[in-house]
XYZ file of C-alpha atoms in Angstrom:
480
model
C 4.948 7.470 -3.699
C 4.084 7.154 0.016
C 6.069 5.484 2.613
C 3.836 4.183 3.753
C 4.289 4.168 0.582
C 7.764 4.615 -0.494
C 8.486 5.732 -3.642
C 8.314 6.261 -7.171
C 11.374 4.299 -9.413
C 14.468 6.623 -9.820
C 17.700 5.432 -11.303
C 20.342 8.272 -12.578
C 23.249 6.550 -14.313
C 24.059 7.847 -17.545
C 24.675 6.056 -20.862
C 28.072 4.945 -21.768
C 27.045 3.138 -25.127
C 27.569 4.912 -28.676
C 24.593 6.080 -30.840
C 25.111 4.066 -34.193
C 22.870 1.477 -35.107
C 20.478 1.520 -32.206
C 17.440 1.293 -34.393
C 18.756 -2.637 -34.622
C 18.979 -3.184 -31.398
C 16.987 -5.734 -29.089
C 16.296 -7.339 -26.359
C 14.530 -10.929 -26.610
C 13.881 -12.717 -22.730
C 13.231 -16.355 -22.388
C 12.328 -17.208 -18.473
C 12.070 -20.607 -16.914
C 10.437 -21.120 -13.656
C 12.356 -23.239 -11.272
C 10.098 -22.984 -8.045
C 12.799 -21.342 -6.194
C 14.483 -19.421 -8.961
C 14.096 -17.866 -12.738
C 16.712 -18.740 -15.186
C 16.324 -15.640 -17.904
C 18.292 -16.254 -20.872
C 18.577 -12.648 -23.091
C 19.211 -12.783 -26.763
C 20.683 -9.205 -27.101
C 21.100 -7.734 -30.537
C 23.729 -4.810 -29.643
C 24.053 -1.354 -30.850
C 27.428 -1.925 -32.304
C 29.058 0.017 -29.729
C 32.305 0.002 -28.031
C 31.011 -0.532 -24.809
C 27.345 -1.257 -23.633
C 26.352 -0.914 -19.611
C 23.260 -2.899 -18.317
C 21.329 -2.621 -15.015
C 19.750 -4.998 -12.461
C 17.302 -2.747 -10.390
C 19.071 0.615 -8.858
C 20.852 -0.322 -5.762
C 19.858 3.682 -4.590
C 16.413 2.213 -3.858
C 16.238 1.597 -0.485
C 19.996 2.005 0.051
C 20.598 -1.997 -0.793
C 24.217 -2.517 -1.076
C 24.171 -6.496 -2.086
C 21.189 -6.322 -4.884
C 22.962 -8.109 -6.640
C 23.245 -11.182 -4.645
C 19.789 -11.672 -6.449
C 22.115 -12.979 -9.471
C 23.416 -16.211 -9.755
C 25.280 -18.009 -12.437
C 25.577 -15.063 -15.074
C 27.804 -15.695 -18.287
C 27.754 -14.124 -21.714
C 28.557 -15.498 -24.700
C 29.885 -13.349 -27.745
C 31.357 -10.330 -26.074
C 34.295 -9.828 -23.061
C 31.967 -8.605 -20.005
C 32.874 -7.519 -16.181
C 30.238 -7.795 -13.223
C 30.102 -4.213 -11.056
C 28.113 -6.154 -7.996
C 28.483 -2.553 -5.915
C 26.679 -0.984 -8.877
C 24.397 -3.715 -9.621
C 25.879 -3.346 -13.309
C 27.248 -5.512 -16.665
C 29.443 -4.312 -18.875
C 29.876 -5.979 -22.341
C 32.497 -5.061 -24.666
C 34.880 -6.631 -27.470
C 31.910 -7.858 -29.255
C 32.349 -11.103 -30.716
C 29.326 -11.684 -32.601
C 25.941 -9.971 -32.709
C 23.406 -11.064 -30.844
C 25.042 -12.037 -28.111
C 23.662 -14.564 -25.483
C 23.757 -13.299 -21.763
C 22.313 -16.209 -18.942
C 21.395 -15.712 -15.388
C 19.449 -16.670 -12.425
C 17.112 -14.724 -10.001
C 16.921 -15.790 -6.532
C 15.297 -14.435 -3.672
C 17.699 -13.066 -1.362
C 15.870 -11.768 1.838
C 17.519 -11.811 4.459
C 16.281 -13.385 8.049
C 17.647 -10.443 10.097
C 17.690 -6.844 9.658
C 14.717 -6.800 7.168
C 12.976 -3.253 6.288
C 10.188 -2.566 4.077
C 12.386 -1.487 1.377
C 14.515 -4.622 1.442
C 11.291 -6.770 0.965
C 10.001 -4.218 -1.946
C 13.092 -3.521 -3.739
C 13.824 -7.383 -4.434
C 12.268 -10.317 -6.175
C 10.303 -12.642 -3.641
C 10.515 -16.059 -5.072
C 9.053 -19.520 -3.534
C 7.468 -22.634 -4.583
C 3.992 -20.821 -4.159
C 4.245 -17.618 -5.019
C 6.491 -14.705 -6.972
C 6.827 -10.990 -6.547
C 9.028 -9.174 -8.723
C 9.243 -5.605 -10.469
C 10.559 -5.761 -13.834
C 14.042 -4.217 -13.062
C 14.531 -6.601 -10.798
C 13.901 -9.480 -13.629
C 15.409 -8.547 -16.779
C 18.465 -6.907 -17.200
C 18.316 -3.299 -19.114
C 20.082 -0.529 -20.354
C 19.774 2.873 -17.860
C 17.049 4.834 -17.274
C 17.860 8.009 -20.101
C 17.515 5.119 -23.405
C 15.026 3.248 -21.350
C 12.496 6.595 -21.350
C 13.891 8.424 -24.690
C 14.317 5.403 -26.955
C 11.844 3.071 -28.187
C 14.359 -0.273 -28.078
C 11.923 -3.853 -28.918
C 11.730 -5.988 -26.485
C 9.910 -9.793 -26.448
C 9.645 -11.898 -23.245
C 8.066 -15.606 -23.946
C 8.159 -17.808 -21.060
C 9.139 -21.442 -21.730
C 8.356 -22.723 -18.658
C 5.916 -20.925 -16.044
C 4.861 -21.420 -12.826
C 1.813 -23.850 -12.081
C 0.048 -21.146 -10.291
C -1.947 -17.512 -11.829
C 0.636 -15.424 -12.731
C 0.037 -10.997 -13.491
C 2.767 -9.674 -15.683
C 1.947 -5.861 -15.534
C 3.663 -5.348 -19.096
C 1.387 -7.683 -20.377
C -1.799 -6.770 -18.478
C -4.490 -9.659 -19.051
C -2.693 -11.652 -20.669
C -0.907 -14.113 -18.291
C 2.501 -15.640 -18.953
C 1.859 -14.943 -22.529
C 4.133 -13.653 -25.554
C 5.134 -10.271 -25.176
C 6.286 -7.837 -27.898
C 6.650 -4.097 -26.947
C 9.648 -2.139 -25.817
C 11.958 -2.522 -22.947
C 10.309 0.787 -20.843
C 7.016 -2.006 -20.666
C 9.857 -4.147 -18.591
C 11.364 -1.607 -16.858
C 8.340 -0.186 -15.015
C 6.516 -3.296 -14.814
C 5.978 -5.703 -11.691
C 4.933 -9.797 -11.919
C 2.988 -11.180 -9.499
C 1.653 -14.728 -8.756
C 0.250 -16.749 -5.968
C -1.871 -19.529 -5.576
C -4.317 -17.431 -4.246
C -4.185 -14.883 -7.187
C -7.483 -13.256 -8.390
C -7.513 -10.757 -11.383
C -10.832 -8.729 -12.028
C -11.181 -7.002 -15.154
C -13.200 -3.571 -14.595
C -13.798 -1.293 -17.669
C -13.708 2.439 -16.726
C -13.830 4.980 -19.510
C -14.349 2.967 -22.028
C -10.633 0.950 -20.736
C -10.233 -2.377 -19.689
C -8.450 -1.937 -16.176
C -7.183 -4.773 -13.628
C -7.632 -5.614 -9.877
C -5.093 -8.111 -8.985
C -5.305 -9.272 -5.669
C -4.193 -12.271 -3.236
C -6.222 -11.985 -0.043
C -5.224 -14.468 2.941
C -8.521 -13.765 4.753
C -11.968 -12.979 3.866
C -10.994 -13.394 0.197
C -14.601 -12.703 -1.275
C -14.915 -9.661 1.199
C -11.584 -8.058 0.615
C -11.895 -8.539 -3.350
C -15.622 -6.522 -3.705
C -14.062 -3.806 -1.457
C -10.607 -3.672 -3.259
C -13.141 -3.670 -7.292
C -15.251 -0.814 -5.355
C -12.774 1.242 -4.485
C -10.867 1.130 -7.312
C -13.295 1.970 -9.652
C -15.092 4.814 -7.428
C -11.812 6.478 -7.245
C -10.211 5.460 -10.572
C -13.317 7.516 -12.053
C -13.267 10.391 -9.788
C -9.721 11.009 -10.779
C -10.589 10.672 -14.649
C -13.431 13.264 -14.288
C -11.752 15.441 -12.037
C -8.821 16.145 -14.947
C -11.182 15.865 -17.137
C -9.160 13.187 -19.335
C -9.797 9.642 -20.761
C -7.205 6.904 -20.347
C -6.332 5.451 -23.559
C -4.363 2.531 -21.969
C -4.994 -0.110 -19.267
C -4.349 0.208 -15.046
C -3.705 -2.304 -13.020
C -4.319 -1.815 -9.111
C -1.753 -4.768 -7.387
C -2.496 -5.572 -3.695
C -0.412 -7.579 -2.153
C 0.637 -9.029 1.207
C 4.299 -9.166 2.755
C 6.011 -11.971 2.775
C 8.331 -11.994 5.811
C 7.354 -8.444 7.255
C 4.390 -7.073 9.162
C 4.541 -3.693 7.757
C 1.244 -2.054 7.865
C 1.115 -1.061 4.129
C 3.716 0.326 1.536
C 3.150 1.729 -2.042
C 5.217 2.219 -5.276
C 3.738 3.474 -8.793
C 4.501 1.938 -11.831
C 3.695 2.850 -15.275
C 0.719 1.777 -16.049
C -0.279 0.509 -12.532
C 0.455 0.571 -8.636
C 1.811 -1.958 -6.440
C 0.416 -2.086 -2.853
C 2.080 -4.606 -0.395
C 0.526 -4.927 3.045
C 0.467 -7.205 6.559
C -0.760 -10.748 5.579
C -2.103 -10.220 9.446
C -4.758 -7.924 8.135
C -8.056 -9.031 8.340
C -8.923 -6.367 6.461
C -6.810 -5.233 3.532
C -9.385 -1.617 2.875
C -8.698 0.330 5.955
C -8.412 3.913 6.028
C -5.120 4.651 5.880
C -4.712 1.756 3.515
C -7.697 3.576 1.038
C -5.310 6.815 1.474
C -2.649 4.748 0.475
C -3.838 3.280 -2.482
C -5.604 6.483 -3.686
C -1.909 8.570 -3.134
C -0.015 5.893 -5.305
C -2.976 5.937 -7.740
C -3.077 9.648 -7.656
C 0.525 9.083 -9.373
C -0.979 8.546 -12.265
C -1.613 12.138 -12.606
C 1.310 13.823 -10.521
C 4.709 12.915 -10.986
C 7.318 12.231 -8.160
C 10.796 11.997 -7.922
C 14.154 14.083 -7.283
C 13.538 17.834 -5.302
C 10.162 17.965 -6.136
C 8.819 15.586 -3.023
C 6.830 18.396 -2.086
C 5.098 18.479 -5.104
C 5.331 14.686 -6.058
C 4.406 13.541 -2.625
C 2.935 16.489 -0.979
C 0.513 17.854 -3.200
C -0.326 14.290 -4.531
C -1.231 13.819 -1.216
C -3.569 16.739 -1.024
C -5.095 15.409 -4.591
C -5.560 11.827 -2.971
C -7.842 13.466 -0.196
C -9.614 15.493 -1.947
C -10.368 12.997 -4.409
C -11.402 10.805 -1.521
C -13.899 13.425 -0.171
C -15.051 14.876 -3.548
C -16.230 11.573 -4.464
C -17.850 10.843 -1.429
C -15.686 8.121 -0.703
C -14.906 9.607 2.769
C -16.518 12.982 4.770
C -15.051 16.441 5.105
C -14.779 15.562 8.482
C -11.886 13.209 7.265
C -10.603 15.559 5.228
C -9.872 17.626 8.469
C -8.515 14.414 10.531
C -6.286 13.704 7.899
C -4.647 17.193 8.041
C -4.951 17.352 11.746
C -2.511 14.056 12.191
C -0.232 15.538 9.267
C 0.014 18.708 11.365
C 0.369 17.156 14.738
C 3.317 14.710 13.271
C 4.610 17.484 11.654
C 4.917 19.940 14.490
C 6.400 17.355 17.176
C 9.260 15.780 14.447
C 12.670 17.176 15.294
C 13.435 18.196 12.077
C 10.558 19.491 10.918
C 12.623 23.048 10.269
C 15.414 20.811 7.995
C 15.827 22.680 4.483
C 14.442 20.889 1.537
C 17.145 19.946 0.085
C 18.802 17.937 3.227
C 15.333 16.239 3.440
C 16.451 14.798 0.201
C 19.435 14.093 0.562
C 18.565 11.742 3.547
C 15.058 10.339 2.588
C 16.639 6.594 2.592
C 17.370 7.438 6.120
C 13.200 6.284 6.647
C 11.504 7.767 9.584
C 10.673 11.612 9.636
C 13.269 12.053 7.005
C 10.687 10.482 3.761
C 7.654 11.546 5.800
C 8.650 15.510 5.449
C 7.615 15.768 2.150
C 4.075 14.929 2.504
C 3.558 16.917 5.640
C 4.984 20.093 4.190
C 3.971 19.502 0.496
C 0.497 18.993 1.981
C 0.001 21.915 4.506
C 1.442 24.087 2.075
C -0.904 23.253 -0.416
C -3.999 24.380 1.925
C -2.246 27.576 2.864
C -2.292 27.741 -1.053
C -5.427 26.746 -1.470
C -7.151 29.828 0.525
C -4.737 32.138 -0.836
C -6.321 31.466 -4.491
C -9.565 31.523 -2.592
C -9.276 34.903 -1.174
C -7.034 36.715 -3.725
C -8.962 35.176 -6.934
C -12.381 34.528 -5.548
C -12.457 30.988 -6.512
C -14.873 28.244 -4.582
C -12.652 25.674 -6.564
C -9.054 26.903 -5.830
C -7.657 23.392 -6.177
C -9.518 22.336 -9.160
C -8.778 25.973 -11.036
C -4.949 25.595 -10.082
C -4.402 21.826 -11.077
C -6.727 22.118 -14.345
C -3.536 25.318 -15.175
C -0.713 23.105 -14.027
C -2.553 20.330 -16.380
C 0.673 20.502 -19.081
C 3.242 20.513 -16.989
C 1.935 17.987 -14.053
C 4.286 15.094 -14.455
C 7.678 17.408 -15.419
C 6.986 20.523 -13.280
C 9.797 22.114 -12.177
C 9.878 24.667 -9.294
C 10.245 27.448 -11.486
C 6.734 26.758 -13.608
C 4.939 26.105 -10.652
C 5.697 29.573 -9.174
C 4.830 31.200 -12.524
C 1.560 29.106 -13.405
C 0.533 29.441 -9.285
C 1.694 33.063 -10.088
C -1.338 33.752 -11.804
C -4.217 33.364 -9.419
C -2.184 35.229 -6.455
C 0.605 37.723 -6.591
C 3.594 36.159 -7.876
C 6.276 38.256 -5.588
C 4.638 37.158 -2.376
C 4.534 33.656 -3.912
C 8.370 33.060 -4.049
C 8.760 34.451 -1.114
C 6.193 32.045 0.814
C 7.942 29.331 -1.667
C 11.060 29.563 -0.463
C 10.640 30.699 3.810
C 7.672 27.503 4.027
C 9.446 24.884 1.443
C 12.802 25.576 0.480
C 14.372 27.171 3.860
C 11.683 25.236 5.591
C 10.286 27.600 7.849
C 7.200 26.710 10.131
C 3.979 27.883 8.516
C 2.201 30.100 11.299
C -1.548 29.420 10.038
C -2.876 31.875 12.603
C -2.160 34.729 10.080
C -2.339 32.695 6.757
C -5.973 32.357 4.783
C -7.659 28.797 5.158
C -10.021 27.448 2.642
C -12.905 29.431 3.947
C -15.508 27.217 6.146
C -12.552 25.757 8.720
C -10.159 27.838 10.854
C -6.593 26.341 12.494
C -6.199 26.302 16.555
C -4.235 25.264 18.886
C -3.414 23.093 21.528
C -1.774 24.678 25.024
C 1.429 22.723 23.515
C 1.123 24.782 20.176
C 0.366 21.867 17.812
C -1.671 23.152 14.907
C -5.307 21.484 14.357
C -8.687 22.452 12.408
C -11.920 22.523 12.674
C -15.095 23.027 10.368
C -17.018 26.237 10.967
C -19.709 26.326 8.463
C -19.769 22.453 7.023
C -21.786 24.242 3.412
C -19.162 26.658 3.121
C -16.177 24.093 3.301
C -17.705 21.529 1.369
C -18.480 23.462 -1.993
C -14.919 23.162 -2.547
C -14.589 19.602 -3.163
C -15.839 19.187 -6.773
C -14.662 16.774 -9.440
């Protein structure tokens, strides 16, 4: 997640439903496009519990207090219920009958004033012309511990959709089409459509994968940029960890509505959603490409909870280095992109905050979700010529990912020390581990090993910055 691009989905409410019977249970959509609205009507065959809890999005994304003003009209038939609008939450109980029928509508609500990048992200966008939505914020669904450890069938059909190309990311391909799966295909998805749609279909690996795209200007331009990219880095990724995708991606660009954000990003399962300024000109700038490629890179590295440094920081790392072992971009950009990370880093006021108050206040915005990648990501180089030196590696980076491999999407601090542990001395480790990350310390790279072929100085106002001493040297270590 970069915010710029802002995040990977979290919700942590716990279930309050029984276990019996939940091999019966279902969740059937019908949705009818309205132009301004969708009326979703759920045929939901229960678990025959005492008391089941459903969610509409997390309200903890982007701090959104009234997401559920995005529901309108909501009744249930065959069970009691009570609406928790603070929560964003149903409960159904005293079950009448099984299924039970459960109605509602889904409105834009952005507001006019006091409109943030999250705001715009973490709720549907619905007009007569076009429709934004991620799949929690569409169909209503059990929390996030069945969603991800239980396998409970789920069918969307459309009855009426909208007169315009539509993407449905748990249906990749296919449209407003049937859909049979199971309800984590909903929960991580997005839908997207616009008048102005275009989908390319680009087969890497052996996979079919999507390019879904709506470009305001330059359409023909921005589209061959957006397919190029996505399949020179796509690739690069696959070879570099050595795997092959057995299921679709779908790269999602699309523009704001109401903002003129620069560019945001949020991974998905099975896909990334970009949004960006419908001023741009341009949709493939630089930072844009390091955008896209970080979110992409998600695919690989996992993000979430006290781990930014990892999720976000070393991700970051991996999205440059993919960049620049691809060829994408220079080594030369390699080094500007660290030098702005460790100028921004060195002049933010709380650059010295412990880890764990970073966390607690990333929905704060500002320095406070930018830490993580700025630590995460100078850390990692310090890392990275530490394995250099102390194992006498070329390919520190690749050598140390290909070990962490396993464990890459459910690290935890503790396996990351011991699997690092092995290409440098463990003791040391920790203690670097928790002075530069934890506790938060400022890394003094005058008297830390770089990858060799650059060296840190500084400025008379002490920022940090690099430079490339012996351009053979430093690029041998970018390899996929």
């Amino acid at each position: 997640m970069r915010l710029s691009s802002l995040i990977v989905i979290l919700v942590t409410v716990f279930a309050l439903t029984s276990c019996g019977g939940k091999k019966h249970e279902n969740f059937a959509y019908q949705l009818t496009w309205n132009d301004a609205w969708i009326d979703v009507e759920l045929t939901y065959t229960h678990p025959e519990a005492d008391t089941v809890m459903l969610l509409y999005g997390d309200p903890g994304l982007g701090a959104q207090e009234d997401l559920f003003s995005c529901v309108k009209n909501l009744y249930v038939e065959g069970a009691a219920w009570m609406a928790d609008s603070v929560n964003s939450r149903v409960f159904l109980y005293d079950f009448k009958r099984n299924p039970v029928s459960i109605g509602y509508r889904v409105e834009q609500s952005l507001p006019d004033t006091d409109l943030n990048t999250p705001r715009e992200v973490f709720r549907p966008n619905i007009t007569s012309d076009m429709l934004y939505s991620l799949g929690m914020h569409l169909f209503l669904l059990p929390e996030q511990e069945r969603v991800l450890e239980e396998s409970i069938p789920a069918q969307v059909t459309w009855n009426e959709a909208p007169d315009f190309p539509v993407f449905c990311l748990y249906n990749p391909g296919n449209g407003t089409g049937d859909f049979s799966g199971t309800i984590v295909d909903l929960w991580g998805a997005a839908v997207v459509g616009d008048r102005l749609l275009h989908v390319d279909t680009l087969e890497i690996a052996g996979v079919r994968n999507y390019v879904v795209t709506a470009p305001r200007t330059l359409a023909e331009y921005n589209i061959e940029q957006l397919k190029v990219f996505f399949k020179s880095f796509y690739s690069a990724a696959v070879d570099f960890w050595e795997d092959k995708p057995d299921c679709p991606y779908s790269l999602m660009v699309y523009p704001f509505q109401k903002i003129s954000h620069d560019v945001t990003g949020l991974g998905l399962f099975g896909g990334f959603f970009a949004r960006y300024s419908a001023l741009a000109d341009t949709i493939l700038t630089r930072s844009r490409e390091q955008t896209f490629a970080h979110e992409i890179g998600h695919n690989w590295i996992g993000a979430g909870g006290d781990m930014q440094w990892w999720g976000e920081g070393f991700n970051d790392f991996h999205a440059i280095y993919l960049v620049t072992a691809s060829g994408m971009q220079s080594p030369q950009n390699f080094i500007d992109f660290f030098n702005d990370y460790l100028n921004r880093l060195h002049h933010s006021e709380i650059r010295n905050l412990p880890n764990e108050e970073i966390d607690r206040n990333f929905w704060k915005l500002g320095d406070y979700s930018w830490i993580p990648y700025w630590r995460g990501s100078v850390y990692a180089l310090r890392l990275m010529g530490q394995i250099e030196r102390q194992s006498g590696t070329d390919h520190a980076f690749k050598d140390l990912m290909m070990a962490l491999k396993p464990d890459r999407n459910n690290l935890t601090m503790e396996r990351f020390l011991d699997v690092a542990g092995g290409f440098v001395d463990k003791e040391a480790l920790r203690e670097d581990f928790i002075r530069y990350i934890l506790q938060a310390e400022t890394m003094d790279l005058r008297g830390d090993p770089l990858p060799s072929g650059c060296e840190v100085r500084y400025k008379d106002d002490g920022t940090p910055y690099l430079v490339i001493t012996d351009e053979n040297e430093f690029n041998k270590h970018f390899v996929l």
